[in-house]
């Protein structure tokens, strides 16, 4: 059985690394929507999910999101926290769960594809629901942005984070299999 202290320390470290990554790296992928910024936090959080399962990814996403909410005054507030949390959990949990079913490339790859698809679909829904409140615009304005703005952004975000995760998977695989 894994040490409780080791578990807490590992998740704390990943939460801090995820927070640092979002503090240092933010890239606007869609010029027409500069409020949508890409960061590599999801690929960092996924490590926790690979080592300890989907619940660990959820915990790290929550802690790093709270840290971002408290220490980075980016103006997105609780809505930004909620949207980031939903997005991250939608991406990391399917990949973590698939890897836990069988610790191999095939399951990990399938999980990453499912994570990209689930994140993209869920963010289309949540952007349709929440963005009118956040931006203070009519819902039809947001609806007109779903396909040309939110879809490509979330798809790119998922694919880039999946590519980063797949790149570090091989070097970490031996370590991951021991945990």
Coordinates of N, CA and C in Angstrom, one line a residue:
X1 N 0.8 -1.2 0.0 CA 0.0 0.0 0.0 C 0.9 1.2 0.0
X2 N 0.5 2.2 -0.7 CA 1.2 3.5 -0.8 C 1.1 4.3 0.5
X3 N 2.2 4.9 0.7 CA 2.3 5.8 1.9 C 1.4 7.0 1.8
X4 N 0.6 7.3 2.8 CA -0.3 8.4 2.8 C 0.5 9.7 2.6
X5 N 1.7 9.8 3.4 CA 2.5 11.0 3.3 C 3.1 11.1 1.9
X6 N 3.5 10.0 1.3 CA 4.1 10.1 0.0 C 3.0 10.6 -1.0
X7 N 1.8 10.1 -0.9 CA 0.7 10.5 -1.7 C 0.4 12.0 -1.6
X8 N 0.3 12.5 -0.4 CA 0.1 13.9 -0.2 C 1.3 14.8 -0.7
X9 N 2.5 14.4 -0.5 CA 3.6 15.1 -1.0 C 3.7 15.1 -2.5
X10 N 3.4 14.0 -3.1 CA 3.4 14.0 -4.6 C 2.3 14.9 -5.2
X11 N 1.1 14.8 -4.6 CA 0.0 15.6 -5.2 C 0.3 17.1 -4.9
X12 N 0.9 17.4 -3.8 CA 1.3 18.8 -3.5 C 2.3 19.3 -4.5
X13 N 3.3 18.5 -4.8 CA 4.3 18.8 -5.7 C 3.7 19.1 -7.1
X14 N 2.8 18.2 -7.5 CA 2.2 18.3 -8.9 C 1.3 19.6 -8.9
X15 N 0.6 19.8 -7.8 CA -0.3 21.0 -7.7 C 0.6 22.3 -7.9
X16 N 1.7 22.3 -7.2 CA 2.6 23.5 -7.3 C 3.2 23.6 -8.7
X17 N 3.6 22.5 -9.3 CA 4.1 22.5 -10.7 C 3.1 22.9 -11.7
X18 N 1.8 22.5 -11.5 CA 0.7 22.9 -12.4 C 0.5 24.4 -12.2
X19 N 0.5 24.9 -11.0 CA 0.3 26.3 -10.8 C 1.5 27.1 -11.4
X20 N 2.7 26.7 -11.2 CA 3.8 27.4 -11.8 C 3.7 27.4 -13.4
X21 N 3.3 26.2 -13.9 CA 3.2 26.2 -15.4 C 2.2 27.1 -15.9
X22 N 1.1 27.3 -15.3 CA 0.1 28.2 -15.7 C 0.5 29.6 -15.5
X23 N 1.3 29.8 -14.5 CA 1.9 31.2 -14.2 C 2.9 31.6 -15.3
X24 N 3.6 30.7 -15.8 CA 4.7 31.0 -16.7 C 4.3 30.9 -18.2
X25 N 3.5 30.0 -18.5 CA 3.2 29.7 -19.9 C 1.7 29.9 -20.2
X26 N 1.4 30.9 -20.9 CA 0.0 31.2 -21.4 C 0.1 31.7 -22.8
X27 N -0.6 31.0 -23.7 CA -0.5 31.3 -25.1 C -1.9 31.4 -25.7
X28 N -2.1 32.5 -26.4 CA -3.4 32.7 -27.0 C -3.4 32.0 -28.4
X29 N -4.2 30.9 -28.5 CA -4.2 30.1 -29.7 C -5.1 30.7 -30.8
X30 N -6.1 31.3 -30.4 CA -7.1 31.9 -31.3 C -7.1 33.4 -31.2
X31 N -6.5 34.1 -32.3 CA -6.4 35.5 -32.2 C -7.7 36.3 -32.0
X32 N -8.8 35.7 -32.5 CA -10.1 36.4 -32.3 C -10.7 36.3 -30.9
X33 N -10.0 35.4 -30.1 CA -10.5 35.2 -28.7 C -9.3 35.2 -27.7
X34 N -8.7 36.4 -27.5 CA -7.5 36.4 -26.6 C -7.8 36.0 -25.2
X35 N -9.0 36.0 -24.8 CA -9.4 35.6 -23.4 C -9.2 34.0 -23.2
X36 N -9.1 33.3 -24.3 CA -8.9 31.9 -24.3 C -7.4 31.6 -24.4
X37 N -6.8 31.2 -23.3 CA -5.3 31.0 -23.2 C -5.0 29.6 -23.0
X38 N -4.1 29.1 -23.7 CA -3.5 27.7 -23.6 C -2.5 27.7 -22.5
X39 N -2.4 26.7 -21.7 CA -1.3 26.4 -20.8 C -1.1 24.9 -20.7
X40 N 0.0 24.5 -20.2 CA 0.3 23.1 -20.1 C -0.1 22.4 -18.8
X41 N -0.9 23.1 -18.0 CA -1.3 22.5 -16.7 C -1.9 21.1 -16.8
X42 N -2.7 20.9 -17.8 CA -3.4 19.6 -18.0 C -2.4 18.4 -18.1
X43 N -1.3 18.7 -18.9 CA -0.3 17.6 -19.0 C 0.4 17.3 -17.7
X44 N 0.6 18.3 -16.9 CA 1.2 18.2 -15.6 C 0.3 17.4 -14.7
X45 N -1.0 17.8 -14.6 CA -1.9 17.2 -13.7 C -2.2 15.7 -14.1
X46 N -2.1 15.4 -15.4 CA -2.2 14.1 -15.8 C -1.2 13.1 -15.2
X47 N -0.1 13.6 -14.9 CA 0.9 12.7 -14.2 C 0.3 12.2 -12.9
X48 N -0.3 13.0 -12.1 CA -1.0 12.5 -10.9 C -2.0 11.5 -11.2
X49 N -2.8 11.7 -12.2 CA -3.8 10.7 -12.6 C -3.1 9.4 -13.1
X50 N -2.0 9.4 -13.7 CA -1.3 8.2 -14.2 C -0.8 7.4 -13.0
X51 N -0.3 8.1 -12.0 CA 0.4 7.5 -10.9 C -0.7 7.0 -9.9
X52 N -1.6 7.8 -9.6 CA -2.6 7.5 -8.5 C -4.0 7.3 -8.9
X53 N -4.3 7.5 -10.2 CA -5.7 7.4 -10.6 C -6.4 8.7 -10.8
X54 N -7.6 8.6 -11.4 CA -8.4 9.8 -11.7 C -8.7 10.7 -10.5
X55 N -8.9 10.1 -9.3 CA -9.2 11.0 -8.2 C -8.0 11.9 -7.9
X56 N -6.8 11.4 -8.1 CA -5.6 12.2 -7.8 C -5.6 13.4 -8.8
X57 N -6.0 13.1 -10.1 CA -6.0 14.2 -11.1 C -7.0 15.3 -10.7
X58 N -8.2 14.8 -10.2 CA -9.2 15.8 -9.7 C -8.7 16.6 -8.5
X59 N -8.0 16.0 -7.6 CA -7.5 16.7 -6.4 C -6.4 17.7 -6.9
X60 N -5.5 17.3 -7.8 CA -4.5 18.3 -8.2 C -5.1 19.4 -9.0
X61 N -6.1 19.1 -9.9 CA -6.8 20.1 -10.6 C -7.4 21.1 -9.7
X62 N -8.1 20.6 -8.6 CA -8.7 21.5 -7.7 C -7.7 22.4 -6.9
X63 N -6.7 21.8 -6.4 CA -5.7 22.6 -5.6 C -5.0 23.6 -6.5
X64 N -4.5 23.2 -7.7 CA -3.8 24.2 -8.6 C -4.8 25.3 -9.0
X65 N -6.1 24.9 -9.2 CA -7.1 25.9 -9.6 C -7.3 26.9 -8.5
X66 N -7.4 26.4 -7.3 CA -7.6 27.3 -6.1 C -6.4 28.2 -6.0
X67 N -5.2 27.7 -6.2 CA -4.0 28.5 -6.1 C -4.0 29.6 -7.2
X68 N -4.4 29.2 -8.4 CA -4.5 30.2 -9.5 C -5.6 31.3 -9.1
X69 N -6.7 30.8 -8.6 CA -7.8 31.8 -8.2 C -7.3 32.7 -7.1
X70 N -6.5 32.3 -6.2 CA -6.1 33.1 -5.0 C -4.9 34.0 -5.4
X71 N -4.0 33.5 -6.2 CA -2.7 34.2 -6.4 C -2.5 34.9 -7.8
X72 N -3.4 34.6 -8.7 CA -3.3 35.2 -10.0 C -4.5 36.0 -10.3
X73 N -4.4 37.3 -10.3 CA -5.6 38.2 -10.5 C -5.8 38.4 -12.0
X74 N -6.3 37.3 -12.7 CA -6.5 37.5 -14.1 C -7.9 37.9 -14.5
X75 N -8.7 38.2 -13.5 CA -10.1 38.7 -13.7 C -11.1 37.7 -14.0
X76 N -10.8 36.4 -14.1 CA -11.8 35.4 -14.4 C -12.6 34.9 -13.2
X77 N -12.0 35.1 -12.0 CA -12.7 34.8 -10.8 C -13.2 33.4 -10.7
X78 N -14.3 33.2 -10.0 CA -14.8 31.9 -9.7 C -15.3 31.2 -11.0
X79 N -15.8 32.0 -12.0 CA -16.2 31.4 -13.3 C -15.0 30.8 -14.0
X80 N -13.9 31.5 -14.0 CA -12.6 31.0 -14.6 C -12.2 29.7 -13.9
X81 N -12.2 29.7 -12.6 CA -11.8 28.5 -11.8 C -12.7 27.3 -12.2
X82 N -14.0 27.6 -12.3 CA -14.9 26.5 -12.6 C -14.7 25.9 -14.0
X83 N -14.5 26.8 -14.9 CA -14.3 26.4 -16.3 C -13.0 25.7 -16.5
X84 N -11.9 26.2 -15.8 CA -10.6 25.5 -15.9 C -10.7 24.1 -15.2
X85 N -11.4 24.0 -14.1 CA -11.6 22.7 -13.4 C -12.3 21.7 -14.3
X86 N -13.4 22.1 -14.9 CA -14.2 21.2 -15.7 C -13.4 20.8 -16.9
X87 N -12.7 21.7 -17.5 CA -11.9 21.4 -18.7 C -10.8 20.4 -18.3
X88 N -10.1 20.6 -17.2 CA -8.9 19.8 -16.8 C -9.4 18.4 -16.4
X89 N -10.5 18.3 -15.7 CA -11.0 17.0 -15.2 C -11.5 16.2 -16.4
X90 N -12.2 16.9 -17.4 CA -12.7 16.2 -18.6 C -11.6 15.6 -19.4
X91 N -10.4 16.3 -19.4 CA -9.3 15.8 -20.2 C -8.5 14.7 -19.4
X92 N -8.2 14.9 -18.1 CA -7.3 14.0 -17.4 C -7.9 12.7 -16.9
X93 N -9.2 12.8 -16.5 CA -9.8 11.6 -16.0 C -10.0 10.4 -17.0
X94 N -10.5 10.7 -18.2 CA -10.5 9.5 -19.1 C -9.1 8.9 -19.4
X95 N -8.1 9.8 -19.6 CA -6.8 9.2 -19.8 C -6.3 8.5 -18.6
X96 N -6.5 9.0 -17.4 CA -6.1 8.3 -16.2 C -6.8 7.0 -16.0
X97 N -8.1 7.0 -16.2 CA -8.9 5.8 -16.1 C -8.5 4.7 -17.1
X98 N -8.3 5.1 -18.3 CA -7.9 4.1 -19.4 C -6.6 3.5 -19.1
X99 N -5.6 4.3 -18.6 CA -4.3 3.8 -18.2 C -4.4 2.9 -17.1
X100 N -5.3 3.1 -16.1 CA -5.4 2.3 -14.9 C -6.0 0.9 -15.3
X101 N -6.8 0.9 -16.4 CA -7.3 -0.4 -16.9 C -6.3 -1.3 -17.4
X102 N -5.2 -0.8 -18.0 CA -4.1 -1.6 -18.5 C -3.0 -0.6 -18.8
X103 N -1.9 -0.8 -18.1 CA -0.8 0.2 -18.1 C 0.1 -0.1 -19.4
X104 N -0.4 0.4 -20.5 CA 0.3 0.3 -21.8 C 0.0 1.4 -22.7
X105 N 0.7 1.5 -23.8 CA 0.6 2.6 -24.8 C -0.8 2.7 -25.3
X106 N -1.4 1.5 -25.7 CA -2.7 1.5 -26.3 C -3.7 2.1 -25.4
X107 N -3.8 1.7 -24.2 CA -4.8 2.3 -23.3 C -4.6 3.8 -23.0
X108 N -3.3 4.1 -22.9 CA -3.0 5.5 -22.6 C -3.4 6.4 -23.8
X109 N -3.1 5.9 -25.0 CA -3.4 6.6 -26.3 C -4.9 6.8 -26.4
X110 N -5.7 5.7 -26.2 CA -7.1 5.7 -26.3 C -7.7 6.7 -25.2
X111 N -7.1 6.7 -24.0 CA -7.5 7.6 -23.0 C -7.3 9.0 -23.3
X112 N -6.2 9.3 -24.0 CA -5.9 10.7 -24.4 C -6.9 11.2 -25.5
X113 N -7.2 10.3 -26.4 CA -8.1 10.6 -27.4 C -9.5 10.9 -26.8
X114 N -9.9 10.0 -25.9 CA -11.2 10.2 -25.2 C -11.2 11.5 -24.4
X115 N -10.1 11.7 -23.7 CA -10.0 13.0 -22.9 C -10.1 14.2 -23.8
X116 N -9.4 14.2 -25.0 CA -9.5 15.3 -25.9 C -11.0 15.5 -26.3
X117 N -11.6 14.4 -26.7 CA -13.0 14.5 -27.2 C -14.0 14.9 -26.1
X118 N -13.8 14.4 -24.9 CA -14.7 14.8 -23.8 C -14.5 16.2 -23.4
X119 N -13.2 16.6 -23.3 CA -13.0 18.0 -22.9 C -13.6 19.0 -24.0
X120 N -13.4 18.7 -25.2 CA -13.9 19.6 -26.3 C -15.4 19.6 -26.2
X121 N -16.1 18.5 -26.1 CA -17.5 18.5 -26.1 C -18.1 19.2 -24.8
X122 N -17.5 18.8 -23.7 CA -18.0 19.5 -22.4 C -17.8 21.0 -22.4
X123 N -16.6 21.4 -23.0 CA -16.4 22.9 -23.0 C -17.3 23.6 -24.0
X124 N -17.7 22.9 -25.0 CA -18.7 23.5 -25.9 C -20.0 23.8 -25.1
X125 N -20.4 22.8 -24.4 CA -21.6 22.9 -23.6 C -21.5 24.0 -22.5
X126 N -20.4 23.9 -21.7 CA -20.2 24.8 -20.6 C -20.0 26.2 -21.1
X127 N -19.3 26.4 -22.2 CA -19.2 27.8 -22.8 C -20.5 28.3 -23.2
X128 N -21.3 27.5 -23.8 CA -22.7 27.9 -24.2 C -23.5 28.3 -22.9
X129 N -23.3 27.6 -21.8 CA -24.1 27.9 -20.6 C -23.5 29.1 -19.8
X130 N -22.2 29.1 -19.6 CA -21.6 30.0 -18.7 C -21.0 31.3 -19.3
X131 N -20.5 31.2 -20.5 CA -19.8 32.4 -21.2 C -20.7 33.6 -21.3
X132 N -22.0 33.5 -21.6 CA -22.8 34.7 -21.7 C -22.8 35.4 -20.3
X133 N -22.8 34.7 -19.2 CA -22.8 35.3 -17.9 C -21.4 36.0 -17.7
X134 N -20.4 35.3 -18.0 CA -19.0 35.7 -17.8 C -18.7 37.0 -18.7
X135 N -19.1 36.9 -19.9 CA -18.7 38.0 -20.9 C -19.8 39.1 -20.9
X136 N -21.0 38.8 -20.4 CA -22.1 39.8 -20.4 C -22.6 40.0 -21.8
X137 N -22.7 38.9 -22.5 CA -23.2 39.1 -23.9 C -24.4 38.1 -24.1
X138 N -25.3 38.4 -25.1 CA -26.4 37.5 -25.3 C -25.9 36.1 -25.7
X139 N -26.7 35.1 -25.4 CA -26.4 33.7 -25.7 C -26.2 33.4 -27.2
X140 N -26.9 34.1 -28.0 CA -26.8 33.9 -29.5 C -25.4 34.3 -29.9
X141 N -24.8 35.3 -29.3 CA -23.4 35.7 -29.6 C -22.5 34.6 -29.3
X142 N -22.6 34.0 -28.1 CA -21.8 32.9 -27.7 C -22.0 31.7 -28.6
X143 N -23.3 31.4 -29.0 CA -23.6 30.3 -29.9 C -22.9 30.5 -31.2
X144 N -22.8 31.7 -31.7 CA -22.1 31.9 -33.0 C -20.6 31.7 -32.9
X145 N -20.1 31.7 -31.6 CA -18.6 31.5 -31.4 C -18.3 30.0 -31.2
X146 N -19.3 29.2 -30.9 CA -19.0 27.8 -30.5 C -18.1 27.1 -31.6
X147 N -18.5 27.1 -32.8 CA -17.8 26.3 -33.8 C -16.5 27.0 -34.3
X148 N -16.5 28.3 -34.6 CA -15.3 29.0 -35.1 C -14.3 29.3 -34.0
X149 N -14.7 29.4 -32.8 CA -13.7 29.8 -31.7 C -13.5 28.7 -30.7
X150 N -14.6 28.3 -30.0 CA -14.4 27.4 -28.8 C -14.0 26.0 -29.3
X151 N -14.6 25.5 -30.4 CA -14.3 24.2 -30.8 C -12.8 24.1 -31.2
X152 N -12.2 24.9 -32.1 CA -10.8 24.8 -32.4 C -9.9 25.0 -31.2
X153 N -10.3 26.0 -30.3 CA -9.4 26.2 -29.2 C -9.3 25.0 -28.3
X154 N -10.4 24.4 -27.9 CA -10.4 23.3 -27.0 C -9.8 22.0 -27.7
X155 N -10.1 21.9 -29.0 CA -9.4 20.8 -29.7 C -7.9 20.9 -29.7
X156 N -7.5 22.1 -30.1 CA -6.0 22.4 -30.1 C -5.4 22.2 -28.7
X157 N -6.1 22.7 -27.7 CA -5.6 22.6 -26.3 C -5.5 21.1 -25.9
X158 N -6.5 20.3 -26.2 CA -6.5 18.9 -25.9 C -5.4 18.2 -26.6
X159 N -5.2 18.5 -27.9 CA -4.2 17.8 -28.7 C -2.8 18.1 -28.3
X160 N -2.6 19.4 -28.0 CA -1.2 19.8 -27.6 C -0.9 19.2 -26.2
X161 N -1.8 19.2 -25.3 CA -1.6 18.6 -24.0 C -1.4 17.1 -24.1
X162 N -2.2 16.5 -25.0 CA -2.1 15.0 -25.2 C -0.7 14.7 -25.8
X163 N -0.2 15.5 -26.8 CA 1.1 15.3 -27.4 C 2.2 15.5 -26.3
X164 N 2.1 16.4 -25.5 CA 3.1 16.6 -24.4 C 3.1 15.4 -23.5
X165 N 1.9 15.0 -23.1 CA 1.8 13.8 -22.2 C 2.3 12.5 -22.9
X166 N 2.0 12.4 -24.2 CA 2.5 11.2 -24.9 C 4.0 11.2 -25.0
X167 N 4.6 12.4 -25.1 CA 6.0 12.6 -25.3 C 6.7 12.2 -23.9
X168 N 6.2 12.6 -22.8 CA 6.8 12.2 -21.6 C 6.4 10.8 -21.0
X169 N 5.5 10.2 -21.7 CA 5.0 8.9 -21.2 C 6.1 7.8 -21.2
X170 N 6.8 7.7 -22.3 CA 7.9 6.7 -22.5 C 9.0 6.9 -21.4
X171 N 9.5 8.1 -21.2 CA 10.6 8.3 -20.2 C 10.0 8.0 -18.8
X172 N 8.7 8.2 -18.5 CA 8.2 8.0 -17.2 C 7.5 6.6 -17.0
X173 N 7.4 5.9 -18.1 CA 6.7 4.6 -18.0 C 7.2 3.7 -17.0
X174 N 8.5 3.5 -16.9 CA 9.1 2.6 -15.9 C 8.8 3.1 -14.5
X175 N 8.9 4.4 -14.3 CA 8.6 4.9 -13.0 C 7.1 4.7 -12.6
X176 N 6.2 5.0 -13.6 CA 4.8 4.9 -13.4 C 4.4 3.5 -13.1
X177 N 5.0 2.5 -13.8 CA 4.6 1.1 -13.5 C 5.0 0.6 -12.1
X178 N 6.0 1.3 -11.5 CA 6.5 0.9 -10.2 C 5.5 1.4 -9.1
X179 N 4.8 2.5 -9.4 CA 3.9 3.1 -8.4 C 2.7 2.4 -8.4

